[in-house]
């Protein structure tokens, strides 16, 4: 099972429970919101042609969302 499929399965099971405590923005993000955010970013990342893209973000929820969205696109 690939990482993004395991995350989707976990997010479905845990829903509103806290997945990330982002110390940069001082926010707690639930599995549900993390899944929704990664699916939205998946659509944005799909607009970029090619198999490879680079992600340069500071550690935090934004980088996790970007990585999940990228994996969901197969890039």
Tab-separated table of C-alpha atoms in Angstrom:
chain	number	residue	atom	x	y	z
A	1	UNK	CA	0.000	0.000	0.000
A	2	UNK	CA	1.371	3.406	-0.963
A	3	UNK	CA	1.731	6.205	1.571
A	4	UNK	CA	-1.096	8.380	0.250
A	5	UNK	CA	-3.546	5.460	0.201
A	6	UNK	CA	-2.671	4.636	3.806
A	7	UNK	CA	-3.209	8.291	4.733
A	8	UNK	CA	-6.634	8.361	3.028
A	9	UNK	CA	-7.671	5.206	4.889
A	10	UNK	CA	-6.482	6.669	8.201
A	11	UNK	CA	-8.219	10.003	7.532
A	12	UNK	CA	-11.496	8.233	6.835
A	13	UNK	CA	-11.250	6.296	10.088
A	14	UNK	CA	-10.151	9.194	12.304
A	15	UNK	CA	-12.067	12.103	10.734
A	16	UNK	CA	-12.177	14.989	13.189
A	17	UNK	CA	-9.301	13.842	15.398
A	18	UNK	CA	-6.147	15.968	15.425
A	19	UNK	CA	-3.574	14.898	12.830
A	20	UNK	CA	-1.083	17.792	13.038
A	21	UNK	CA	-0.187	20.411	15.622
A	22	UNK	CA	1.467	23.091	13.479
A	23	UNK	CA	3.763	25.167	15.694
A	24	UNK	CA	4.441	27.682	12.905
A	25	UNK	CA	0.813	28.803	12.634
A	26	UNK	CA	-0.167	27.611	16.131
A	27	UNK	CA	-3.071	25.552	14.737
A	28	UNK	CA	-4.330	22.020	15.130
A	29	UNK	CA	-5.455	20.345	11.910
A	30	UNK	CA	-7.803	17.363	11.821
A	31	UNK	CA	-7.428	14.378	9.533
A	32	UNK	CA	-10.561	15.487	7.673
A	33	UNK	CA	-9.181	18.979	6.976
A	34	UNK	CA	-5.783	17.580	6.033
A	35	UNK	CA	-7.425	15.234	3.532
A	36	UNK	CA	-9.553	18.016	2.042
A	37	UNK	CA	-6.547	20.335	1.764
A	38	UNK	CA	-4.379	17.703	0.114
A	39	UNK	CA	-7.136	16.909	-2.419
A	40	UNK	CA	-7.438	20.608	-3.296
A	41	UNK	CA	-3.670	20.888	-3.757
A	42	UNK	CA	-3.729	17.686	-5.818
A	43	UNK	CA	-5.861	19.471	-8.397
A	44	UNK	CA	-3.499	22.468	-8.480
A	45	UNK	CA	-0.413	20.272	-8.803
A	46	UNK	CA	-2.068	18.322	-11.636
A	47	UNK	CA	-1.945	21.494	-13.761
A	48	UNK	CA	1.855	21.292	-13.915
A	49	UNK	CA	3.149	19.194	-16.771
A	50	UNK	CA	5.849	16.617	-16.326
A	51	UNK	CA	6.488	13.870	-13.860
A	52	UNK	CA	8.716	15.755	-11.415
A	53	UNK	CA	8.166	18.907	-9.398
A	54	UNK	CA	10.142	20.539	-6.606
A	55	UNK	CA	8.704	21.498	-3.241
A	56	UNK	CA	10.509	24.112	-1.174
A	57	UNK	CA	8.542	24.987	1.948
A	58	UNK	CA	9.388	25.387	5.612
A	59	UNK	CA	8.360	22.489	7.833
A	60	UNK	CA	4.727	22.613	8.809
A	61	UNK	CA	1.255	21.773	7.636
A	62	UNK	CA	1.751	23.402	4.224
A	63	UNK	CA	4.627	21.139	3.329
A	64	UNK	CA	2.703	18.052	4.448
A	65	UNK	CA	-0.290	19.088	2.333
A	66	UNK	CA	1.963	19.665	-0.671
A	67	UNK	CA	3.710	16.319	-0.316
A	68	UNK	CA	0.416	14.430	0.022
A	69	UNK	CA	-1.079	16.271	-2.974
A	70	UNK	CA	2.017	15.493	-5.031
A	71	UNK	CA	1.935	11.809	-4.110
A	72	UNK	CA	-1.761	11.635	-5.004
A	73	UNK	CA	-0.799	12.856	-8.484
A	74	UNK	CA	1.884	10.217	-8.907
A	75	UNK	CA	4.649	12.808	-9.169
